[in-house]
GROMACS .gro file of N, CA and C in nm:
model
  429
    1MET      N    1  -1.037  -1.232  -0.004
    1MET     CA    2  -1.020  -1.070  -0.044
    1MET      C    3  -0.945  -1.026   0.081
    2VAL      N    4  -0.950  -1.015   0.197
    2VAL     CA    5  -0.898  -0.965   0.326
    2VAL      C    6  -0.726  -1.059   0.333
    3VAL      N    7  -0.679  -1.106   0.301
    3VAL     CA    8  -0.534  -1.179   0.262
    3VAL      C    9  -0.526  -1.073   0.177
    4CYS      N   10  -0.583  -1.101   0.100
    4CYS     CA   11  -0.496  -1.063  -0.097
    4CYS      C   12  -0.457  -0.993  -0.020
    5GLY      N   13  -0.593  -0.891   0.013
    5GLY     CA   14  -0.536  -0.715   0.096
    5GLY      C   15  -0.437  -0.706   0.182
    6LEU      N   16  -0.439  -0.821   0.226
    6LEU     CA   17  -0.304  -0.745   0.360
    6LEU      C   18  -0.108  -0.792   0.295
    7ILE      N   19  -0.099  -0.884   0.143
    7ILE     CA   20  -0.033  -0.843   0.062
    7ILE      C   21  -0.047  -0.744   0.035
    8GLY      N   22  -0.120  -0.686  -0.060
    8GLY     CA   23  -0.124  -0.565  -0.063
    8GLY      C   24  -0.078  -0.445  -0.040
    9VAL      N   25  -0.102  -0.455   0.066
    9VAL     CA   26  -0.019  -0.338   0.156
    9VAL      C   27   0.053  -0.340   0.144
   10GLY      N   28   0.124  -0.491   0.176
   10GLY     CA   29   0.283  -0.520   0.182
   10GLY      C   30   0.381  -0.483   0.059
   11VAL      N   31   0.265  -0.474   0.011
   11VAL     CA   32   0.340  -0.435  -0.191
   11VAL      C   33   0.365  -0.316  -0.135
   12MET      N   34   0.258  -0.264  -0.184
   12MET     CA   35   0.292  -0.113  -0.173
   12MET      C   36   0.355  -0.009  -0.044
   13ALA      N   37   0.405  -0.070   0.086
   13ALA     CA   38   0.498  -0.021   0.163
   13ALA      C   39   0.645  -0.092   0.115
   14ALA      N   40   0.657  -0.175   0.068
   14ALA     CA   41   0.750  -0.182   0.001
   14ALA      C   42   0.802  -0.125  -0.151
   15VAL      N   43   0.724  -0.098  -0.265
   15VAL     CA   44   0.745   0.009  -0.297
   15VAL      C   45   0.827   0.171  -0.309
   16ASP      N   46   0.694   0.162  -0.138
   16ASP     CA   47   0.648   0.322  -0.080
   16ASP      C   48   0.872   0.321  -0.045
   17GLU      N   49   0.896   0.208   0.015
   17GLU     CA   50   1.020   0.201   0.136
   17GLU      C   51   1.129   0.252  -0.014
   18ILE      N   52   1.094   0.131  -0.118
   18ILE     CA   53   1.194   0.172  -0.156
   18ILE      C   54   1.251   0.196  -0.265
   19VAL      N   55   1.161   0.242  -0.309
   19VAL     CA   56   1.125   0.364  -0.454
   19VAL      C   57   1.203   0.505  -0.379
   20PHE      N   58   1.061   0.521  -0.276
   20PHE     CA   59   1.122   0.668  -0.193
   20PHE      C   60   1.153   0.737  -0.134
   21HIS      N   61   1.226   0.560  -0.065
   21HIS     CA   62   1.303   0.642   0.078
   21HIS      C   63   1.415   0.638  -0.008
   22GLN      N   64   1.465   0.521  -0.075
   22GLN     CA   65   1.603   0.440  -0.045
   22GLN      C   66   1.639   0.485  -0.179
   23ILE      N   67   1.604   0.412  -0.321
   23ILE     CA   68   1.671   0.468  -0.409
   23ILE      C   69   1.655   0.603  -0.495
   24LEU      N   70   1.515   0.685  -0.446
   24LEU     CA   71   1.521   0.831  -0.507
   24LEU      C   72   1.555   0.953  -0.360
   25GLY      N   73   1.587   0.878  -0.221
   25GLY     CA   74   1.597   0.976  -0.108
   25GLY      C   75   1.447   1.040  -0.075
   26TRP      N   76   1.375   1.122  -0.122
   26TRP     CA   77   1.343   1.190  -0.049
   26TRP      C   78   1.213   1.170  -0.029
   27HIS      N   79   1.247   1.129   0.152
   27HIS     CA   80   1.189   1.121   0.254
   27HIS      C   81   1.204   0.975   0.287
   28HIS      N   82   1.226   0.977   0.471
   28HIS     CA   83   1.134   0.847   0.558
   28HIS      C   84   1.053   0.866   0.584
   29PHE      N   85   1.021   0.727   0.706
   29PHE     CA   86   0.851   0.760   0.697
   29PHE      C   87   0.911   0.800   0.825
   30TYR      N   88   0.939   0.834   0.937
   30TYR     CA   89   0.910   1.010   0.981
   30TYR      C   90   1.082   1.075   0.981
   31ASP      N   91   0.970   1.269   0.941
   31ASP     CA   92   1.044   1.295   0.914
   31ASP      C   93   1.096   1.467   1.019
   32ARG      N   94   1.005   1.403   1.086
   32ARG     CA   95   1.017   1.507   1.239
   32ARG      C   96   1.144   1.529   1.312
   33SER      N   97   1.254   1.507   1.334
   33SER     CA   98   1.336   1.416   1.389
   33SER      C   99   1.452   1.480   1.310
   34THR      N  100   1.518   1.379   1.348
   34THR     CA  101   1.653   1.348   1.287
   34THR      C  102   1.723   1.253   1.211
   35PRO      N  103   1.823   1.303   1.093
   35PRO     CA  104   1.774   1.159   0.963
   35PRO      C  105   1.848   1.056   1.048
   36SER      N  106   1.892   1.035   1.129
   36SER     CA  107   1.871   0.857   1.282
   36SER      C  108   1.838   0.854   1.320
   37VAL      N  109   1.682   0.848   1.376
   37VAL     CA  110   1.594   0.883   1.384
   37VAL      C  111   1.486   0.820   1.257
   38GLY      N  112   1.475   0.894   1.136
   38GLY     CA  113   1.418   0.897   0.924
   38GLY      C  114   1.475   0.716   0.951
   39LEU      N  115   1.616   0.707   0.960
   39LEU     CA  116   1.669   0.562   0.914
   39LEU      C  117   1.594   0.457   0.952
   40LEU      N  118   1.597   0.497   1.147
   40LEU     CA  119   1.525   0.370   1.201
   40LEU      C  120   1.376   0.396   1.180
   41SER      N  121   1.306   0.453   1.183
   41SER     CA  122   1.169   0.464   1.124
   41SER      C  123   1.185   0.381   0.983
   42ASP      N  124   1.192   0.400   0.895
   42ASP     CA  125   1.224   0.373   0.804
   42ASP      C  126   1.267   0.184   0.812
   43GLY      N  127   1.326   0.175   0.856
   43GLY     CA  128   1.356   0.029   0.926
   43GLY      C  129   1.254  -0.089   0.918
   44LEU      N  130   1.266   0.038   1.079
   44LEU     CA  131   1.046  -0.072   1.087
   44LEU      C  132   0.927  -0.003   1.042
   45LEU      N  133   0.926   0.075   0.923
   45LEU     CA  134   0.856   0.012   0.831
   45LEU      C  135   0.843  -0.099   0.747
   46HIS      N  136   0.999  -0.164   0.699
   46HIS     CA  137   1.078  -0.214   0.672
   46HIS      C  138   0.981  -0.307   0.684
   47THR      N  139   1.038  -0.323   0.816
   47THR     CA  140   0.968  -0.520   0.923
   47THR      C  141   0.817  -0.498   0.929
   48ALA      N  142   0.745  -0.385   0.964
   48ALA     CA  143   0.608  -0.419   0.924
   48ALA      C  144   0.591  -0.503   0.822
   49GLU      N  145   0.619  -0.435   0.716
   49GLU     CA  146   0.607  -0.477   0.499
   49GLU      C  147   0.645  -0.588   0.517
   50LEU      N  148   0.765  -0.677   0.531
   50LEU     CA  149   0.753  -0.787   0.594
   50LEU      C  150   0.711  -0.889   0.612
   51LEU      N  151   0.686  -0.832   0.700
   51LEU     CA  152   0.576  -0.950   0.751
   51LEU      C  153   0.421  -0.881   0.733
   52ALA      N  154   0.352  -0.796   0.742
   52ALA     CA  155   0.274  -0.798   0.640
   52ALA      C  156   0.275  -0.894   0.554
   53LEU      N  157   0.366  -0.920   0.409
   53LEU     CA  158   0.384  -0.937   0.315
   53LEU      C  159   0.377  -1.097   0.399
   54VAL      N  160   0.479  -1.185   0.504
   54VAL     CA  161   0.490  -1.306   0.476
   54VAL      C  162   0.352  -1.386   0.601
   55ALA      N  163   0.344  -1.325   0.594
   55ALA     CA  164   0.205  -1.369   0.669
   55ALA      C  165   0.097  -1.371   0.588
   56GLY      N  166   0.013  -1.301   0.465
   56GLY     CA  167  -0.040  -1.289   0.333
   56GLY      C  168   0.064  -1.378   0.269
   57PHE      N  169   0.146  -1.394   0.229
   57PHE     CA  170   0.154  -1.515   0.203
   57PHE      C  171   0.153  -1.636   0.258
   58PHE      N  172   0.212  -1.690   0.384
   58PHE     CA  173   0.154  -1.770   0.419
   58PHE      C  174  -0.045  -1.786   0.438
   59LEU      N  175  -0.108  -1.737   0.445
   59LEU     CA  176  -0.237  -1.722   0.473
   59LEU      C  177  -0.309  -1.756   0.291
   60TYR      N  178  -0.253  -1.700   0.145
   60TYR     CA  179  -0.261  -1.663   0.086
   60TYR      C  180  -0.313  -1.867   0.043
   61ALA      N  181  -0.176  -1.865   0.154
   61ALA     CA  182  -0.095  -2.053   0.044
   61ALA      C  183  -0.215  -2.157   0.133
   62ASP      N  184  -0.244  -2.096   0.242
   62ASP     CA  185  -0.329  -2.191   0.284
   62ASP      C  186  -0.475  -2.194   0.217
   63LEU      N  187  -0.520  -2.116   0.166
   63LEU     CA  188  -0.648  -2.044   0.105
   63LEU      C  189  -0.644  -2.139  -0.052
   64ARG      N  190  -0.536  -2.160  -0.115
   64ARG     CA  191  -0.534  -2.207  -0.234
   64ARG      C  192  -0.491  -2.382  -0.193
   65ARG      N  193  -0.424  -2.428  -0.060
   65ARG     CA  194  -0.467  -2.574  -0.071
   65ARG      C  195  -0.594  -2.593  -0.063
   66ARG      N  196  -0.665  -2.479   0.028
   66ARG     CA  197  -0.769  -2.522   0.060
   66ARG      C  198  -0.891  -2.542  -0.047
   67ARG      N  199  -0.782  -2.448  -0.121
   67ARG     CA  200  -0.956  -2.458  -0.269
   67ARG      C  201  -1.040  -2.361  -0.241
   68ALA      N  202  -1.049  -2.250  -0.134
   68ALA     CA  203  -1.133  -2.161  -0.134
   68ALA      C  204  -1.088  -2.022  -0.133
   69LEU      N  205  -1.068  -2.005  -0.250
   69LEU     CA  206  -0.947  -1.862  -0.306
   69LEU      C  207  -1.021  -1.838  -0.478
   70GLY      N  208  -1.143  -1.748  -0.481
   70GLY     CA  209  -1.159  -1.685  -0.604
   70GLY      C  210  -1.052  -1.649  -0.671
   71ALA      N  211  -0.990  -1.647  -0.781
   71ALA     CA  212  -0.865  -1.555  -0.859
   71ALA      C  213  -0.923  -1.371  -0.849
   72VAL      N  214  -1.072  -1.373  -0.893
   72VAL     CA  215  -1.141  -1.261  -0.896
   72VAL      C  216  -1.136  -1.152  -0.742
   73HIS      N  217  -1.154  -1.213  -0.708
   73HIS     CA  218  -1.120  -1.191  -0.502
   73HIS      C  219  -1.032  -1.129  -0.479
   74ALA      N  220  -0.936  -1.349  -0.491
   74ALA     CA  221  -0.766  -1.224  -0.468
   74ALA      C  222  -0.757  -1.149  -0.540
   75TRP      N  223  -0.715  -1.122  -0.598
   75TRP     CA  224  -0.713  -0.938  -0.729
   75TRP      C  225  -0.816  -0.835  -0.701
   76ALA      N  226  -0.951  -0.855  -0.669
   76ALA     CA  227  -0.942  -0.721  -0.619
   76ALA      C  228  -0.927  -0.698  -0.470
   77GLY      N  229  -0.948  -0.775  -0.375
   77GLY     CA  230  -0.808  -0.785  -0.276
   77GLY      C  231  -0.676  -0.690  -0.321
   78PHE      N  232  -0.584  -0.798  -0.361
   78PHE     CA  233  -0.468  -0.715  -0.408
   78PHE      C  234  -0.499  -0.543  -0.409
   79PHE      N  235  -0.578  -0.562  -0.524
   79PHE     CA  236  -0.586  -0.421  -0.563
   79PHE      C  237  -0.606  -0.342  -0.447
   80LEU      N  238  -0.725  -0.320  -0.390
   80LEU     CA  239  -0.764  -0.294  -0.231
   80LEU      C  240  -0.653  -0.214  -0.142
   81GLY      N  241  -0.605  -0.346  -0.120
   81GLY     CA  242  -0.494  -0.299  -0.030
   81GLY      C  243  -0.327  -0.205  -0.049
   82LEU      N  244  -0.397  -0.258  -0.195
   82LEU     CA  245  -0.228  -0.112  -0.285
   82LEU      C  246  -0.273   0.003  -0.277
   83GLY      N  247  -0.483   0.015  -0.287
   83GLY     CA  248  -0.534   0.140  -0.282
   83GLY      C  249  -0.475   0.174  -0.103
   84ILE      N  250  -0.574   0.089  -0.014
   84ILE     CA  251  -0.540   0.143   0.164
   84ILE      C  252  -0.450   0.186   0.142
   85PHE      N  253  -0.392   0.139   0.136
   85PHE     CA  254  -0.183   0.167   0.164
   85PHE      C  255  -0.173   0.295   0.032
   86GLN      N  256  -0.194   0.325  -0.021
   86GLN     CA  257  -0.133   0.429  -0.038
   86GLN      C  258  -0.169   0.529   0.014
   87LEU      N  259  -0.359   0.514   0.009
   87LEU     CA  260  -0.453   0.664   0.033
   87LEU      C  261  -0.393   0.684   0.189
   88PHE      N  262  -0.416   0.583   0.223
   88PHE     CA  263  -0.426   0.623   0.400
   88PHE      C  264  -0.214   0.734   0.456
   89ASP      N  265  -0.143   0.600   0.414
   89ASP     CA  266  -0.054   0.745   0.310
   89ASP      C  267  -0.003   0.911   0.265
   90GLY      N  268  -0.077   0.892   0.196
   90GLY     CA  269  -0.111   0.987   0.147
   90GLY      C  270  -0.201   1.161   0.227
   91ILE      N  271  -0.289   1.119   0.314
   91ILE     CA  272  -0.423   1.100   0.352
   91ILE      C  273  -0.373   1.155   0.496
   92VAL      N  274  -0.342   1.021   0.578
   92VAL     CA  275  -0.256   1.054   0.741
   92VAL      C  276  -0.148   1.096   0.722
   93ASP      N  277  -0.092   0.966   0.659
   93ASP     CA  278   0.043   1.039   0.766
   93ASP      C  279   0.141   1.135   0.688
   94HIS      N  280   0.119   1.213   0.557
   94HIS     CA  281   0.093   1.262   0.488
   94HIS      C  282   0.110   1.408   0.531
   95LYS      N  283  -0.096   1.447   0.576
   95LYS     CA  284  -0.163   1.570   0.558
   95LYS      C  285  -0.182   1.559   0.699
   96LEU      N  286  -0.264   1.493   0.750
   96LEU     CA  287  -0.275   1.558   0.912
   96LEU      C  288  -0.211   1.490   0.927
   97LEU      N  289  -0.125   1.381   1.082
   97LEU     CA  290  -0.030   1.355   1.121
   97LEU      C  291   0.123   1.411   1.052
   98ARG      N  292   0.134   1.475   0.956
   98ARG     CA  293   0.233   1.523   0.886
   98ARG      C  294   0.397   1.436   0.974
   99LEU      N  295   0.397   1.317   0.897
   99LEU     CA  296   0.509   1.238   0.956
   99LEU      C  297   0.568   1.292   0.818
  100HIS      N  298   0.606   1.285   0.670
  100HIS     CA  299   0.672   1.345   0.597
  100HIS      C  300   0.611   1.354   0.538
  101GLN      N  301   0.633   1.444   0.385
  101GLN     CA  302   0.580   1.501   0.302
  101GLN      C  303   0.620   1.415   0.161
  102VAL      N  304   0.578   1.390   0.049
  102VAL     CA  305   0.627   1.253  -0.045
  102VAL      C  306   0.753   1.317  -0.087
  103ARG      N  307   0.749   1.500  -0.122
  103ARG     CA  308   0.883   1.561  -0.204
  103ARG      C  309   0.921   1.723  -0.051
  104TYR      N  310   1.050   1.689  -0.093
  104TYR     CA  311   1.049   1.851  -0.009
  104TYR      C  312   1.162   1.904  -0.104
  105GLY      N  313   1.114   2.060  -0.075
  105GLY     CA  314   1.213   2.146  -0.226
  105GLY      C  315   1.115   2.207  -0.275
  106VAL      N  316   1.011   2.128  -0.291
  106VAL     CA  317   0.928   2.178  -0.442
  106VAL      C  318   0.737   2.213  -0.379
  107ASP      N  319   0.734   2.264  -0.388
  107ASP     CA  320   0.580   2.281  -0.388
  107ASP      C  321   0.540   2.067  -0.469
  108VAL      N  322   0.495   2.076  -0.379
  108VAL     CA  323   0.399   1.922  -0.339
  108VAL      C  324   0.300   1.902  -0.304
  109THR      N  325   0.223   2.000  -0.449
  109THR     CA  326   0.084   1.970  -0.483
  109THR      C  327   0.052   1.888  -0.561
  110PRO      N  328   0.151   1.911  -0.735
  110PRO     CA  329   0.141   1.785  -0.788
  110PRO      C  330   0.130   1.664  -0.707
  111TYR      N  331   0.290   1.663  -0.654
  111TYR     CA  332   0.332   1.513  -0.590
  111TYR      C  333   0.154   1.474  -0.490
  112ASP      N  334   0.116   1.576  -0.423
  112ASP     CA  335   0.006   1.500  -0.355
  112ASP      C  336  -0.052   1.507  -0.409
  113TRP      N  337  -0.121   1.527  -0.515
  113TRP     CA  338  -0.276   1.462  -0.690
  113TRP      C  339  -0.271   1.379  -0.723
  114ALA      N  340  -0.090   1.365  -0.719
  114ALA     CA  341  -0.012   1.200  -0.852
  114ALA      C  342  -0.076   1.100  -0.750
  115TRP      N  343  -0.009   1.104  -0.573
  115TRP     CA  344  -0.045   1.044  -0.513
  115TRP      C  345  -0.179   0.985  -0.494
  116ASN      N  346  -0.247   1.100  -0.448
  116ASN     CA  347  -0.386   1.039  -0.382
  116ASN      C  348  -0.502   1.003  -0.508
  117VAL      N  349  -0.421   1.058  -0.644
  117VAL     CA  350  -0.500   0.966  -0.784
  117VAL      C  351  -0.483   0.838  -0.791
  118THR      N  352  -0.384   0.877  -0.738
  118THR     CA  353  -0.287   0.670  -0.785
  118THR      C  354  -0.395   0.620  -0.718
  119ALA      N  355  -0.380   0.590  -0.506
  119ALA     CA  356  -0.486   0.538  -0.454
  119ALA      C  357  -0.637   0.550  -0.576
  120LEU      N  358  -0.674   0.635  -0.554
  120LEU     CA  359  -0.856   0.609  -0.559
  120LEU      C  360  -0.819   0.512  -0.691
  121ALA      N  361  -0.728   0.553  -0.797
  121ALA     CA  362  -0.717   0.487  -0.899
  121ALA      C  363  -0.684   0.316  -0.871
  122LEU      N  364  -0.651   0.301  -0.789
  122LEU     CA  365  -0.621   0.179  -0.766
  122LEU      C  366  -0.760   0.118  -0.641
  123LEU      N  367  -0.789   0.161  -0.624
  123LEU     CA  368  -0.915   0.155  -0.508
  123LEU      C  369  -1.087   0.124  -0.610
  124LEU      N  370  -1.051   0.156  -0.742
  124LEU     CA  371  -1.113   0.171  -0.804
  124LEU      C  372  -1.152   0.056  -0.841
  125ILE      N  373  -1.020   0.019  -0.941
  125ILE     CA  374  -0.993  -0.126  -0.924
  125ILE      C  375  -0.998  -0.248  -0.850
  126GLY      N  376  -0.997  -0.219  -0.748
  126GLY     CA  377  -1.016  -0.297  -0.646
  126GLY      C  378  -1.184  -0.313  -0.604
  127THR      N  379  -1.282  -0.255  -0.634
  127THR     CA  380  -1.346  -0.177  -0.647
  127THR      C  381  -1.470  -0.223  -0.735
  128ALA      N  382  -1.405  -0.207  -0.810
  128ALA     CA  383  -1.473  -0.318  -0.939
  128ALA      C  384  -1.478  -0.467  -0.981
  129LEU      N  385  -1.318  -0.516  -0.931
  129LEU     CA  386  -1.330  -0.701  -0.929
  129LEU      C  387  -1.407  -0.685  -0.855
  130ALA      N  388  -1.406  -0.656  -0.706
  130ALA     CA  389  -1.514  -0.706  -0.589
  130ALA      C  390  -1.599  -0.699  -0.641
  131MET      N  391  -1.664  -0.609  -0.712
  131MET     CA  392  -1.820  -0.593  -0.731
  131MET      C  393  -1.816  -0.715  -0.813
  132ARG      N  394  -1.708  -0.676  -0.946
  132ARG     CA  395  -1.716  -0.878  -1.047
  132ARG      C  396  -1.721  -0.958  -0.961
  133ALA      N  397  -1.667  -1.023  -0.851
  133ALA     CA  398  -1.669  -1.111  -0.748
  133ALA      C  399  -1.754  -1.143  -0.732
  134GLU      N  400  -1.857  -1.103  -0.677
  134GLU     CA  401  -2.002  -1.104  -0.527
  134GLU      C  402  -2.090  -1.139  -0.693
  135GLY      N  403  -2.088  -1.023  -0.801
  135GLY     CA  404  -2.166  -1.081  -0.860
  135GLY      C  405  -2.148  -1.203  -0.988
  136GLY      N  406  -1.983  -1.317  -0.974
  136GLY     CA  407  -1.998  -1.391  -1.028
  136GLY      C  408  -2.053  -1.488  -0.943
  137THR      N  409  -1.974  -1.425  -0.770
  137THR     CA  410  -2.062  -1.546  -0.670
  137THR      C  411  -2.177  -1.581  -0.675
  138LYS      N  412  -2.330  -1.428  -0.621
  138LYS     CA  413  -2.407  -1.530  -0.678
  138LYS      C  414  -2.482  -1.561  -0.814
  139THR      N  415  -2.495  -1.509  -0.912
  139THR     CA  416  -2.515  -1.593  -1.040
  139THR      C  417  -2.479  -1.743  -1.014
  140GLY      N  418  -2.353  -1.760  -0.946
  140GLY     CA  419  -2.288  -1.970  -0.898
  140GLY      C  420  -2.220  -1.921  -1.031
  141ARG      N  421  -2.158  -1.862  -1.063
  141ARG     CA  422  -1.981  -1.819  -1.225
  141ARG      C  423  -1.915  -1.868  -1.070
  142ALA      N  424  -1.786  -1.955  -1.119
  142ALA     CA  425  -1.686  -1.891  -1.079
  142ALA      C  426  -1.546  -1.787  -1.087
  143ALA      N  427  -1.536  -1.729  -0.985
  143ALA     CA  428  -1.494  -1.637  -0.942
  143ALA      C  429  -1.355  -1.655  -0.890
   0.00000   0.00000   0.00000
């Protein structure tokens, strides 16, 4: 589950970086300095996301090769990784550290709610899949 969680974190970081930082241009990873520093911070986030994806897929390939990967466990980890990144970004980056907001020049409350409710929905999906996977493992069914 952890390997696919790493992939989930990388995918959600990529979605955030591509959609909100590049396409929509709503924010940079670090917006408390100059635009150049913001762009540099986006590049560092992009580097970290690519490293997570590459490492995750190498580890995933090894698990597949060893036939040590259950599909439900994999999906559970993936959704948990998506949700963990989203919730961490929404609470820690946006509110506690104030590195950036989802959007500027508007009331951020609906954006914050959408961001964090999406994170919770992804975590609930991942948790439900993890419980299903563990139930299948305990009863002897294939995960």
